Each structure stands twice: as C-alpha cells, then as structure tokens.
Coordinates of C-alpha atoms in Angstrom, one line a residue:
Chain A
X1 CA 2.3 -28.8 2.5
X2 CA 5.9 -29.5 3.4
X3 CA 5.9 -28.7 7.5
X4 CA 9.2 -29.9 9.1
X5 CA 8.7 -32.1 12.7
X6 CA 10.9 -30.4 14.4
X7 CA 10.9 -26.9 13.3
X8 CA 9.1 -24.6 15.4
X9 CA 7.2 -21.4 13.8
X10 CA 5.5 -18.0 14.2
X11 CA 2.0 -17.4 12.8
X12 CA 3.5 -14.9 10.6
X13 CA 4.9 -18.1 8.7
X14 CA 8.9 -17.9 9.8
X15 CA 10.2 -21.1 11.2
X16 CA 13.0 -21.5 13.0
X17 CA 15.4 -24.8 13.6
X18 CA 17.3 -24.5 16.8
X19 CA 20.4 -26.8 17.2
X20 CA 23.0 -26.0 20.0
X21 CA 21.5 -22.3 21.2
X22 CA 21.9 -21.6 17.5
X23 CA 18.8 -21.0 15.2
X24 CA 18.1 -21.2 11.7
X25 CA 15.5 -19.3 10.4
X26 CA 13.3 -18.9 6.9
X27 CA 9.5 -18.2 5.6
X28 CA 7.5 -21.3 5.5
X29 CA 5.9 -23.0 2.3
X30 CA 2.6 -21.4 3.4
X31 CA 4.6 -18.1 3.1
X32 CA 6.8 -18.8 -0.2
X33 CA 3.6 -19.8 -1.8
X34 CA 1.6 -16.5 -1.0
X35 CA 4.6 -14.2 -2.1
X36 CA 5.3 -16.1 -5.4
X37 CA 8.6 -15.5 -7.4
X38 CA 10.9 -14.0 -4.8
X39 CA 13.6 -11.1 -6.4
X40 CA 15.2 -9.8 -3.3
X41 CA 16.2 -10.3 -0.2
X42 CA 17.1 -7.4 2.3
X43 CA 19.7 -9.9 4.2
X44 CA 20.2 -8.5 7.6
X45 CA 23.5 -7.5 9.1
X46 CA 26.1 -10.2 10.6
X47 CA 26.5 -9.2 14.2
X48 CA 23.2 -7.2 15.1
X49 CA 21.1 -8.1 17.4
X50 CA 17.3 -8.9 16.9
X51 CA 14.3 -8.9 19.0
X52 CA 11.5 -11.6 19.2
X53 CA 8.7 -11.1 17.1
X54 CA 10.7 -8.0 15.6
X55 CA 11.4 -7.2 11.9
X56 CA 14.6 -9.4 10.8
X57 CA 14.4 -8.6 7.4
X58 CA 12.1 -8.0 4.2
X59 CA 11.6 -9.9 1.1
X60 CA 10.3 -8.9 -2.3
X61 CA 8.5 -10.7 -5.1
X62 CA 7.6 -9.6 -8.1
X63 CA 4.2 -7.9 -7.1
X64 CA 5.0 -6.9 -3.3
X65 CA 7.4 -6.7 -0.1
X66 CA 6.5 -8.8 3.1
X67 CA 8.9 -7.6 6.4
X68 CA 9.7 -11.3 7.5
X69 CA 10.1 -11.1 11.7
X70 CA 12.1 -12.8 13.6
X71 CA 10.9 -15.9 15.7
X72 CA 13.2 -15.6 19.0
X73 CA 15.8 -12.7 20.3
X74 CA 19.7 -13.0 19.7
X75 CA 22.8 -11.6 17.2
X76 CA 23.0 -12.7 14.4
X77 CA 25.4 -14.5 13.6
X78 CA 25.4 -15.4 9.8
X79 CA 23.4 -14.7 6.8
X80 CA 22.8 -16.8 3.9
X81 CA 24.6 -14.9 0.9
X82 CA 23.2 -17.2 -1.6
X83 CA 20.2 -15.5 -1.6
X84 CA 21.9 -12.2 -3.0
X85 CA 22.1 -13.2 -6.6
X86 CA 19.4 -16.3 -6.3
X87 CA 16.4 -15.6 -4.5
X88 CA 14.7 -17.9 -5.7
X89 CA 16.2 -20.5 -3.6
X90 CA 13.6 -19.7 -1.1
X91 CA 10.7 -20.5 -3.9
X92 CA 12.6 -23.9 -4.4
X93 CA 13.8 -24.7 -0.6
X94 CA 12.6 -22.5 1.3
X95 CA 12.6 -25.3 4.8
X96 CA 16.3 -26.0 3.8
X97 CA 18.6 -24.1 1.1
X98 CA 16.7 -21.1 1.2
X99 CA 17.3 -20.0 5.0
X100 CA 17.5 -16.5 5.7
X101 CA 19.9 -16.2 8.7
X102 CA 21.4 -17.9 11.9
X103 CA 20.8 -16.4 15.4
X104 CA 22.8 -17.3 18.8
X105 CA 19.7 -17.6 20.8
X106 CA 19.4 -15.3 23.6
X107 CA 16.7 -16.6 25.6
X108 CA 16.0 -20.2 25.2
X109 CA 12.5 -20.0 27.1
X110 CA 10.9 -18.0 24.2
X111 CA 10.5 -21.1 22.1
X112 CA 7.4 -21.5 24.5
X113 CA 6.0 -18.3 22.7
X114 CA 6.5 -20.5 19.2
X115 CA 3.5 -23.1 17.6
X116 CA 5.2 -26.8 16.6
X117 CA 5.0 -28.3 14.0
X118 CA 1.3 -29.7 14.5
X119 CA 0.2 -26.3 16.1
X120 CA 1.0 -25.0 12.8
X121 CA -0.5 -27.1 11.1
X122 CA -3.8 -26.6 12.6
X123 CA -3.2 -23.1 12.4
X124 CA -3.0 -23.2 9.0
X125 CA -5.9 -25.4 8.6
X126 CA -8.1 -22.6 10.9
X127 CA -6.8 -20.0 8.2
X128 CA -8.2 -22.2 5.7
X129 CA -11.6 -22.2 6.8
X130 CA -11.9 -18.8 7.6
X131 CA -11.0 -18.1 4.1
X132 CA -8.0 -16.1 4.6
X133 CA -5.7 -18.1 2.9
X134 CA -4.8 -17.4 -0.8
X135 CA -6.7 -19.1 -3.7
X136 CA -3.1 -20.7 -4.5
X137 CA -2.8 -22.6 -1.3
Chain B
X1 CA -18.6 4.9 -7.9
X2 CA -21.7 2.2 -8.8
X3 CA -20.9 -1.0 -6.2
X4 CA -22.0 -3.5 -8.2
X5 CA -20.9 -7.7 -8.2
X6 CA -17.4 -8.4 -8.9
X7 CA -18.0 -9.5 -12.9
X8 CA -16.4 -12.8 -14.9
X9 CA -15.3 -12.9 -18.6
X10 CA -16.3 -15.6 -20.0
X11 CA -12.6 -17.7 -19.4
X12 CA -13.3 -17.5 -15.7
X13 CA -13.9 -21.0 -15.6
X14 CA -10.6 -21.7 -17.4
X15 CA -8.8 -19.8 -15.4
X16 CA -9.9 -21.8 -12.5
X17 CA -9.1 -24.5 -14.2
X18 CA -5.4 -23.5 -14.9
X19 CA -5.2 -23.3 -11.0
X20 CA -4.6 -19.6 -11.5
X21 CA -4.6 -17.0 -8.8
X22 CA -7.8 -15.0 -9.0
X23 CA -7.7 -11.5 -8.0
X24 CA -10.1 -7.9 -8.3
X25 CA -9.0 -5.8 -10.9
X26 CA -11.1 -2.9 -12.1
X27 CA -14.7 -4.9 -11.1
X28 CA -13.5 -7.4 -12.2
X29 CA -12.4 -11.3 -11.1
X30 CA -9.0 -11.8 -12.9
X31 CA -6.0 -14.3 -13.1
X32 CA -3.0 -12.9 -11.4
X33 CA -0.8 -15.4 -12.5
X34 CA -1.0 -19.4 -12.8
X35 CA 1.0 -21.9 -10.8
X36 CA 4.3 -21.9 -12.8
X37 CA 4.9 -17.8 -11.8
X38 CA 5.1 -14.4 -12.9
X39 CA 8.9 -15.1 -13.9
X40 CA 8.2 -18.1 -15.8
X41 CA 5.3 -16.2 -17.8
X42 CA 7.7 -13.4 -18.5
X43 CA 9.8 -16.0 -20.0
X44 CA 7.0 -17.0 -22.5
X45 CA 5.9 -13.9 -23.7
X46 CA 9.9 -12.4 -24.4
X47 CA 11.1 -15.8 -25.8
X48 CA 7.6 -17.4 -26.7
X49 CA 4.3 -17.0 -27.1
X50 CA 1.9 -16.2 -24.1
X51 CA -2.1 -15.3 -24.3
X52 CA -3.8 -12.5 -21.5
X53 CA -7.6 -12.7 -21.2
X54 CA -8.3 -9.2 -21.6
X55 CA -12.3 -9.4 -22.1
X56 CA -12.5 -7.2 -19.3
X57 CA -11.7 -4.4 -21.2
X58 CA -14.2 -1.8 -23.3
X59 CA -14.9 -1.5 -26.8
X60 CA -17.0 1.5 -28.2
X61 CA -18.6 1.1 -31.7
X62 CA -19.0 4.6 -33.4
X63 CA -21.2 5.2 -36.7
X64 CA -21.2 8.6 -37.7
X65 CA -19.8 11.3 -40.3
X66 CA -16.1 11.7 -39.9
X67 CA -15.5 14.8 -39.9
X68 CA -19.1 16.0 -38.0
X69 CA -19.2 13.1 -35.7
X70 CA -17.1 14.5 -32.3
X71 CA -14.7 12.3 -32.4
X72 CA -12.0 13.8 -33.6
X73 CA -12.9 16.1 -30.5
X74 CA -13.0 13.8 -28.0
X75 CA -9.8 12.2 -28.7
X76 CA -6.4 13.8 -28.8
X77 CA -4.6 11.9 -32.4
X78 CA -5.9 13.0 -35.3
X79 CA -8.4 11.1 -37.1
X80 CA -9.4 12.6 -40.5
X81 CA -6.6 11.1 -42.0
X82 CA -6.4 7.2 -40.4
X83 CA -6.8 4.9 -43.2
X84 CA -9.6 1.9 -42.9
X85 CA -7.6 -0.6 -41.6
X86 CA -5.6 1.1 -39.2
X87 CA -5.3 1.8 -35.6
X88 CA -4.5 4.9 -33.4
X89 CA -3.7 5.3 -29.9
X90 CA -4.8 8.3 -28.1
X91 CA -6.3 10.4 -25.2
X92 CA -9.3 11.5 -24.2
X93 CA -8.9 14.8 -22.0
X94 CA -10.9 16.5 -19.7
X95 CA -11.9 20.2 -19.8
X96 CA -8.3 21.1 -17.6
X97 CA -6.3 18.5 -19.6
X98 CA -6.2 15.5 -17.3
X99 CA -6.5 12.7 -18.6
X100 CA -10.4 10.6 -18.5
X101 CA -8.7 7.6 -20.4
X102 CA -6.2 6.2 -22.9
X103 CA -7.7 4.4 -26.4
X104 CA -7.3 2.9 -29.2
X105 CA -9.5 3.9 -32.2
X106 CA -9.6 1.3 -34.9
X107 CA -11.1 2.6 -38.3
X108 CA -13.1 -0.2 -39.4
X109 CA -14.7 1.7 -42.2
X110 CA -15.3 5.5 -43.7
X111 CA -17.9 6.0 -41.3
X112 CA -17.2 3.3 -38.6
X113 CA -14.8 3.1 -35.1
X114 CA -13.9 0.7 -33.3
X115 CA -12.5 2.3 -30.1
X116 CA -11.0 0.1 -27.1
X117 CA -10.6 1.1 -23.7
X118 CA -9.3 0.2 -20.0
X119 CA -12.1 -2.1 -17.7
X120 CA -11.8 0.7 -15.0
X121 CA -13.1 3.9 -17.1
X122 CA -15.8 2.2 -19.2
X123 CA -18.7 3.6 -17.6
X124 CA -17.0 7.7 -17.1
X125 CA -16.1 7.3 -20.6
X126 CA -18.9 6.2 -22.1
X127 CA -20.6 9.1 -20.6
X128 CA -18.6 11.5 -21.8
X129 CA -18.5 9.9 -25.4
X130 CA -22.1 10.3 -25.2
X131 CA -22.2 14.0 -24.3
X132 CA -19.5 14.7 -26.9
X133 CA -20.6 12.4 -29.9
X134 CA -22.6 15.2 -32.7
X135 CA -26.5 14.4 -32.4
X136 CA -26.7 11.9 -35.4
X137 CA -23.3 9.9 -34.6
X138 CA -24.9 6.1 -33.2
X139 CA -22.5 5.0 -30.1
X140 CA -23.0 1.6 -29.2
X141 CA -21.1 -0.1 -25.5
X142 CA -20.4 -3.5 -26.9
X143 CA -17.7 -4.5 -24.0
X144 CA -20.1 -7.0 -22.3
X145 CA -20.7 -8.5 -25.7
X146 CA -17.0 -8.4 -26.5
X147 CA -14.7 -10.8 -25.4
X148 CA -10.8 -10.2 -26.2
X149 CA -7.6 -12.1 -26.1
X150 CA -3.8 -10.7 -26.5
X151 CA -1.5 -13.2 -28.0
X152 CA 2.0 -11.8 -27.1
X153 CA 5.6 -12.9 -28.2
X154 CA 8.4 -13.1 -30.9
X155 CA 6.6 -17.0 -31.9
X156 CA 3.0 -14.9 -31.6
X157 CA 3.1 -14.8 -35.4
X158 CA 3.4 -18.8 -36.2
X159 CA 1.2 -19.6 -33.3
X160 CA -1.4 -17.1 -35.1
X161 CA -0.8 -18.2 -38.8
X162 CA -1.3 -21.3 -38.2
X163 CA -4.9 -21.1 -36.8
X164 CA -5.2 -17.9 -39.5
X165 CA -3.0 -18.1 -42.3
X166 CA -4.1 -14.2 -43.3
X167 CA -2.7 -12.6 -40.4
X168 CA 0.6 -13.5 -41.8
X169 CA 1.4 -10.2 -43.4
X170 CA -0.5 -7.9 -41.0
X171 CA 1.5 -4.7 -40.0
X172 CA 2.2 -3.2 -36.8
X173 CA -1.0 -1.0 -35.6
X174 CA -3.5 -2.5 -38.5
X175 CA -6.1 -5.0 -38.5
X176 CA -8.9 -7.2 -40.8
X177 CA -11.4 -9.0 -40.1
X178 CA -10.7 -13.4 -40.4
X179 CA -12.1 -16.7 -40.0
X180 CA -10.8 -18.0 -36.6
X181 CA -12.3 -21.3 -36.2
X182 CA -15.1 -20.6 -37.9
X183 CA -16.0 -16.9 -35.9
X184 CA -15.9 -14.3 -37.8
X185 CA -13.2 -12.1 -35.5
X186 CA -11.2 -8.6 -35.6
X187 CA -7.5 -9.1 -34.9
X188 CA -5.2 -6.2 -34.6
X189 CA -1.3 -6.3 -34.6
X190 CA -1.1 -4.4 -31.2
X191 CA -0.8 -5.1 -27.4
X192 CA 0.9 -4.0 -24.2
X193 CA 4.2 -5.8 -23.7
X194 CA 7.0 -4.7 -26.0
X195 CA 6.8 -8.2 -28.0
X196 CA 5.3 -8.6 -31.9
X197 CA 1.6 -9.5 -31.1
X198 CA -2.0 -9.5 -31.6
X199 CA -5.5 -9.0 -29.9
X200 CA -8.2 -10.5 -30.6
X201 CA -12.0 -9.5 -30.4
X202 CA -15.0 -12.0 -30.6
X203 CA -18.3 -12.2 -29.5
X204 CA -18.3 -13.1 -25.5
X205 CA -19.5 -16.7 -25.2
X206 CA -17.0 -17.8 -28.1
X207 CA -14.3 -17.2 -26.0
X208 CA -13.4 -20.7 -24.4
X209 CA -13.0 -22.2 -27.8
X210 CA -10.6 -19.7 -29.1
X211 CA -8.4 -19.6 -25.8
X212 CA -8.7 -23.8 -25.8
X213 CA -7.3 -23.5 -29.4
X214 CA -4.8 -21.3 -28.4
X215 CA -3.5 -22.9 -25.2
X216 CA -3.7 -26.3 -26.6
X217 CA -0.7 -25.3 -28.8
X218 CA 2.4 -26.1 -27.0
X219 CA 4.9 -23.1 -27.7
X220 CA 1.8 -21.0 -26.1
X221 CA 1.9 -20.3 -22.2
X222 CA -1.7 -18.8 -20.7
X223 CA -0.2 -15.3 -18.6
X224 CA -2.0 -13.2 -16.1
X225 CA -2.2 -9.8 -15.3
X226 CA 0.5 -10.0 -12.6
X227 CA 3.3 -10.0 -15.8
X228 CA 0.9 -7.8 -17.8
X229 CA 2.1 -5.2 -15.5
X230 CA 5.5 -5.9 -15.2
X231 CA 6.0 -6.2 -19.1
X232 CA 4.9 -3.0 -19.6
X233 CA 6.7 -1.7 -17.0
X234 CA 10.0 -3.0 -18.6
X235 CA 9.0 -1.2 -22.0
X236 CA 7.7 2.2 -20.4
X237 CA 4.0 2.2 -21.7
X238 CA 1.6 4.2 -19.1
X239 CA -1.2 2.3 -17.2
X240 CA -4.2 4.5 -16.3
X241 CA -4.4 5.2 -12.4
X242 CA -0.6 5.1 -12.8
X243 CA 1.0 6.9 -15.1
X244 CA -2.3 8.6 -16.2
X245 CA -5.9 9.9 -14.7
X246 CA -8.0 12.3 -14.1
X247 CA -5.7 15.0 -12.6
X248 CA -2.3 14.4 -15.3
X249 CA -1.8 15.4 -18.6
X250 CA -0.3 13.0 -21.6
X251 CA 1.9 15.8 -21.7
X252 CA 3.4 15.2 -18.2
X253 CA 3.5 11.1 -18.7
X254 CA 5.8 12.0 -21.7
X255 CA 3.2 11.3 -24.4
X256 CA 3.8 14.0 -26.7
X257 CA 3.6 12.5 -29.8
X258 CA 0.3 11.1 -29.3
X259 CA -0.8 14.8 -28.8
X260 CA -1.6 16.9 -32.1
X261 CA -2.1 20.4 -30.9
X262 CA -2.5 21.2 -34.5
X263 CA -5.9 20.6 -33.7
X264 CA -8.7 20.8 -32.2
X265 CA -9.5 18.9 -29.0
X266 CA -11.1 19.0 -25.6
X267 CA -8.8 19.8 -23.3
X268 CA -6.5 21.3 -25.6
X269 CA -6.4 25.1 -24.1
X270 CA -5.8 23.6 -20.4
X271 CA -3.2 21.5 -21.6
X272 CA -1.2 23.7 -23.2
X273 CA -1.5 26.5 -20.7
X274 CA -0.4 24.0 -18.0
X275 CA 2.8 22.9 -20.2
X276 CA 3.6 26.9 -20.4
X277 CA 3.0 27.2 -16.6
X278 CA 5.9 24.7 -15.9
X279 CA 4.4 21.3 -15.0
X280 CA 5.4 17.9 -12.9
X281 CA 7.6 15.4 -15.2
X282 CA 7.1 11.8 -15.5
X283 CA 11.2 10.4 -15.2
X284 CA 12.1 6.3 -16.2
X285 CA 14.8 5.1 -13.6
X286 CA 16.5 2.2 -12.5
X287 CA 17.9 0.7 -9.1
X288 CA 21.3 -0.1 -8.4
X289 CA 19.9 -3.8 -7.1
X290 CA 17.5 -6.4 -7.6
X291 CA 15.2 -4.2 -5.0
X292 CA 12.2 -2.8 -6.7
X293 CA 10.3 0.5 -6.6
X294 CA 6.8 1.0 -5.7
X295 CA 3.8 3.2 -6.5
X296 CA 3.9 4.7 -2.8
X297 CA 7.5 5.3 -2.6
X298 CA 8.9 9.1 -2.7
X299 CA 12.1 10.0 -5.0
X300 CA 14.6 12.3 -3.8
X301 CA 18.0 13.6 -5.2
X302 CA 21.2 12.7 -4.4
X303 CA 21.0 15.1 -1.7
X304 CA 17.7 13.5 0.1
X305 CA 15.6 16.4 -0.3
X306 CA 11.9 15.3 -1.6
X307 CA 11.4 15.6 -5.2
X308 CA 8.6 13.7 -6.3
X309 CA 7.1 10.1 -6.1
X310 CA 7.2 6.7 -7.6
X311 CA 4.0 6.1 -9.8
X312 CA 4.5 2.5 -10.8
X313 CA 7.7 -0.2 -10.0
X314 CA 8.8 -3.4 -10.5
X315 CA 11.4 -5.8 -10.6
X316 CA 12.3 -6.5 -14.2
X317 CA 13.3 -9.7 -15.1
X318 CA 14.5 -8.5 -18.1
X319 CA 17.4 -6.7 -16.6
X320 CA 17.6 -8.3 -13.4
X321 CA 17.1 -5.1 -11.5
X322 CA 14.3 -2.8 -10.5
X323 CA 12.6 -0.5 -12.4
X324 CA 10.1 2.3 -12.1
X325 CA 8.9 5.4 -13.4
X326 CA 7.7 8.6 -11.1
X327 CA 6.7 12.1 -11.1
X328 CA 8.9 14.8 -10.6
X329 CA 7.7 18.1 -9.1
X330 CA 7.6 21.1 -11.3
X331 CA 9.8 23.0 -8.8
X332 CA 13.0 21.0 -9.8
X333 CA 13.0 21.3 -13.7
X334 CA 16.7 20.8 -14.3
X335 CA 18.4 17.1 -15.4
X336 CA 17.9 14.4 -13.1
X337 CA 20.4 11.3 -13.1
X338 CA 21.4 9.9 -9.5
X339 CA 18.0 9.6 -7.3
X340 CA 17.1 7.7 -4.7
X341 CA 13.9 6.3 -3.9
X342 CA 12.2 4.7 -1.0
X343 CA 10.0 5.4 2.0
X344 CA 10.2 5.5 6.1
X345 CA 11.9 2.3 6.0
X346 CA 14.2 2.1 3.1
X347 CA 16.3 4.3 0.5
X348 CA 17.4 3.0 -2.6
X349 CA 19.9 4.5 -5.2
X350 CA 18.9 4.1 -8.8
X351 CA 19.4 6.2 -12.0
X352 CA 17.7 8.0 -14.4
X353 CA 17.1 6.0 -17.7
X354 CA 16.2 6.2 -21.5
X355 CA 12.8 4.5 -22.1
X356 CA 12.5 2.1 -23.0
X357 CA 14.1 -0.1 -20.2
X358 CA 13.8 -3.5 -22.1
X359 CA 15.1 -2.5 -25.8
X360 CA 15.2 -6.2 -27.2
X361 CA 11.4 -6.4 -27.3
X362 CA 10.2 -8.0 -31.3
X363 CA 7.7 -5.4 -31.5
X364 CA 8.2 -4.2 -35.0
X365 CA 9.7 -7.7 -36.3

C-alpha cells in the first residue's frame, strides 16, 4: 500500500502534507480502497474555519457516504475543484491529484496528535489482524 | 427469524478467486463487486455483457391442476391463461394486502410451475405456499438444489448463442429447456437490469463449469450485487425490503399492472379497500448533483415540510446524477415535482421523474 514518508495521518485514514504552515489534505489508499468508486464530493467552503479531528467534508461512493475529518485546525484556504466533475481522481491519486482541500494551519503543535508514516503503517497492520479491515485490502 | 450459518452458492470459491468483495446478503455470503468497481461493471452490463451469481435465490416447483391447484390464489397475475413456455411476474399478498414477496411463475407445462423468488423470503413464502396450495397440488423447495446465473447486456445474446445456438430466437419473458455444455438447463429471457438478458437455472454443483464457460469469454465481465442494485435502480424495478414488504401494497410501489383485480386473490379485499382509503405513493426522483439519495433519508417539498421518505438511492452512472425512489404520505395526494431530500446533515434538491430513469436500456431488442 502506497503510504507517503512524510505525510502524517489520522486513524480515520485522512493524511495531511504540511509545507509552510500550509496543509494538504485527502483519504488514504486504505480509505479509497474501502469506499470504492467515489461519485461525489461535498467540497467544503473556501474561507471556513475547521476544527481538529472535526468533520471537513463527506464523500460518496456508489454504495455509501463516509464524513472525511479533518487532521489539524485552521481556514481553509482552497479546495480542489477538480473533484466536482471527476471524483474519481481520488480512486486514481488519492496521495497526490486527488487532494481534498488546503488548510493554513492554526496550531502547529497538533501534528503531535497525528501517527507518521510508519505509525500508520503499523496501525494498519493491527487492523489487519484484528480482522477489521475489508476483504479488498 | 431462524439464525442459522451464513450459506455459499456453489461459485463461492470463484468469487474468491476473482478477488471479489464478499459481503452478507439475505443469509447469504455474496460478491459485492470485484476489484475493477461498481462503475466499471455498470459499464459491462449497459455496453456489454456481465454474469450475476444469483444461486441464492428460490425456486418453487408446483404440480397440480390449474385451475384447483391455489395458485392462481396465491399470486396476484393471472395464470389460467399463461401459455407453456412463458413467464409471469407477480405478487404474493398477505391477508391486508402487503406484500409477502415478488415472483416469477414460469409455466413449464399444463400442470407444472416453475416459480422464482428473492433469497430473503424463501422460507415465509414457502410456508405460505404450503398453507395455500389445494390438498393434491405437490410443492417441492428446490432452491438449495438450484443454482442460477443472470447473463445481462445488449452482447448477452451472442455470448449466449454461441454456447446455445437455440436461445437465439427466444422472446422477452419465455423460456425452453437446452443443452448448455452438456446440462440439460432452463433459460429464460428475463433479469433485473434494464438490458436484453437471460437467467439461467441448473442443478447446484454444475455451476462452476457454466460460469467458467461464461467468464472465459472475453466480451463477458463477472458483476456483483453492489451494481445489481444500482441497475435496477436506474430502470425503476422494486427490490423487496425496499420498495416492497410485508406492510406495502404493489398498488403503492406503482405496480398496477401486475395486479388483476378481475380476480380472485389473497389479499385482494384489503388491497383495494386501502387504494379507496387514500394510501402512501411510491414517487421516482432525481438530484440536481452527482450526490445520491439513500434509503434513510426523508423527502420534503419545496417548502421543507416532511412528506415522506427515501426507500432506495443511488448514484446512477447512467445519468451522472443521483437517483432514488420514496414514499409519499397519503396526506399530500396532489402532484409532486420540486422536492428535496436529505437528513440532519444535508438537504438536496432533486425532481420528480418519469420511470424509467435510464430509457436506453436493450431490454426488448
């Protein structure tokens, strides 16, 4: 599974690339994966401000809708309007392309609440052997 | 409700080999989709050709006299006049009209049925085929024997002729009896998705080799029941637990013309008095957006006052927007076009629609 070094992530499967007080953030593979063939994005509003851990926004697939939370606080500062007419981008790059939305950070020291890369990883791997993770994965 | 061992059709293994996602459905263990995805599988079976494994499903045999046998009680189409040959869709009511299931009665001689029904209601129904059925008329449960396969699709046909050339000229809603790789089979020009099709019903531990056959033919993609559901969504046909059950009539999920009140059926007094009393309405609508409806979410008018709830929903792929199909409260009888749906956390505009949603589909071709 595609797990980028230096992204950091939530165990709800959002990751989140900071760069400059700015962060990027998206669903991981693990998360693409369970949801399947993604048809809609809810894209949140340019300007509002989120909490940590709060809702950011919620994606649909064909069969369901998963609220998607954000990793750290801050406004937010642009949205990626691609996803409007191709949600799929997620499905196909969903580390990369298929980013949801960009935050200005408002408290750098929450990134101490977030797993790393390898954290995630074994988090994953613990998910695995307690069977929760989808027959797909 | 028996709690019993979540059961296998006989393609489990295949499935699993297909690297599909497994899921419960009705008792059973069953592929949501495979690894390609629900859109790529909706794909196949509008443009191609795509296979369901639907041995989960029930199948009644019924030896009797026609006209004493009960059955032309138990099920709301008339069935005096079905030639051999054919097939009939229809309802079986309770005593106050609701629905106990939705069938398919296939006359597979003077004195013969085949009837077909959903996983879920095989043991309720059989019981009240049993109590219904004229002492004399044999009824026989073959569904664990039975193993069944849908071939869906405008290419259904070639993929189909060329394993059984005789299908060629078989009409929509008939059937016969062929050689299909040297098992003697029933196939019936029917299915659930819109598309020109067939099913196909063997004996269980055949099945492998007849889906191998089928899947080993390139223009043929294996589908699970994830796009089942949407495909049927797109072209308006009910589901039981959805559309239909115990407490709704085919009257209120817009069936009428599977109902002959002509005649006589059980249920038939309750159903008609509830259609006089003024009754809920099932209504086909569409979103303004990609965002779908779902069986949970409440409709309201333009207004936002509550008017009814969403019953089944979907993105359709088809149209590239959602889709979905609720009941309306009696209360609010007159012509609904601008709705809304949604829950605590979202409202949606969408519009009323003619049914079906999807009118491309190669059903009749």
């Amino acid at each position: 599974m595609d797990i980028v070094e230096h992204y950091l992530y939530t165990k709800e499967h959002e990751w989140i690339n900071i760069e400059d007080g700015v962060g990027t953030v998206g669903i991981t593979e693990y998360a693409q994966g369970a949801l399947g063939d993604i048809t809609f994005v809810d894209l949140p509003h340019t300007d509002s401000e989120v909490e940590q851990f709060e809702q950011l926004t919620s994606v649909e697939s064909v069969k369901s809708a998963s609220d998607i939370f954000c990793p750290m606080s801050g406004r937010i500062i642009d949205v990626n309007d691609k996803l409007s007419d191709d949600p799929g981008l997620i499905n196909r790059s969903c580390s990369d392309k298929g980013w949801i939305a960009r935050i200005e950070i408002a408290d750098m020291d929450e990134s101490s609440n977030l797993l790393t890369a390898e954290e995630y990883s074994s988090y994953l791997e613990s998910l695995d052997r307690n069977g929760v993770v989808d027959t797909d994965e | 409700m028996t709690l019993s061992a979540v059961r296998r059709t006989p393609l489990y293994a295949a499935h699993l080999a297909l690297g599909a996602k497994m899921v419960p459905f009705s008792g059973w263990e069953m592929p949501l989709q495979y690894p390609d995805g629900i859109l790529r599988e909706h794909e196949a079976n509008r443009k191609g050709c795509s296979v369901f494994d639907c041995s989960h499903m029930g199948e009644f045999l019924i030896e009797g006299e026609a006209a004493a046998s009960g059955l032309e009680n138990i099920v709301t189409q008339p069935l005096a006049d079905q030639p051999v040959g054919t097939c009939r869709y229809g309802l079986a009511l309770n005593a106050d009209g609701g629905t106990i299931d939705d069938l398919i009665v296939y006359r597979l001689a003077p004195k013969k049925w085949l009837v077909v029904v959903n996983a879920g209601n095989i043991d309720k129904d059989a019981a009240h085929f049993r109590t219904h059925l004229a002492p004399g008329t044999a009824f026989t449960d073959v569904s664990h024997a039975t193993a069944k396969i849908d071939v869906q699709g405008p290419l259904s046909r070639d993929v189909m002729v060329s394993l059984v050339p005789g299908v060629r000229d078989l009409a929509y809603y008939t059937f016969g009896t062929f050689s299909l790789l040297g098992e003697e089979v029933i196939i019936s020009r029917t299915g659930y998705t819109g598309e020109l099709g067939y099913e196909i019903y063997y004996p269980w531990d055949r099945a492998p080799k007849i889906w191998n056959a089928l899947c080993a033919d390139d223009r043929v993609r294996p589908t699970g029941l994830g796009v089942r559901d949407v495909l049927r969504m797109e072209v308006c046909y009910p589901l039981y637990g959805h559309e239909l059950s115990e407490d709704i009539t085919p009257l209120e999920a817009g069936l009428k013309r599977f109902v002959d009140v002509n005649k006589g059926f059980i249920g038939r007094e309750a159903l008609l008095r509830r259609d006089k009393d003024g009754s809920r309405r099932l209504i086909h609508f569409i979103s303004v957006n990609r965002r779908a409806p779902r069986q949970g979410h409440f409709l309201y008018d333009a207004g936002g006052i509550l008017i009814g709830d969403v019953v089944s929903g979907t993105f359709s792929p088809a149209l590239g927007i959602g889709v979905g199909m609720g009941f309306i409260k009696k209360e609010f009888t007159g012509a609904v076009k601008n709705i809304i749906f949604g829950d605590e956390k979202i409202r949606v505009e969408a519009q009323a629609a003619s049914r079906p949603f999807y009118k491309m589909g190669t059903l009749r071709n």
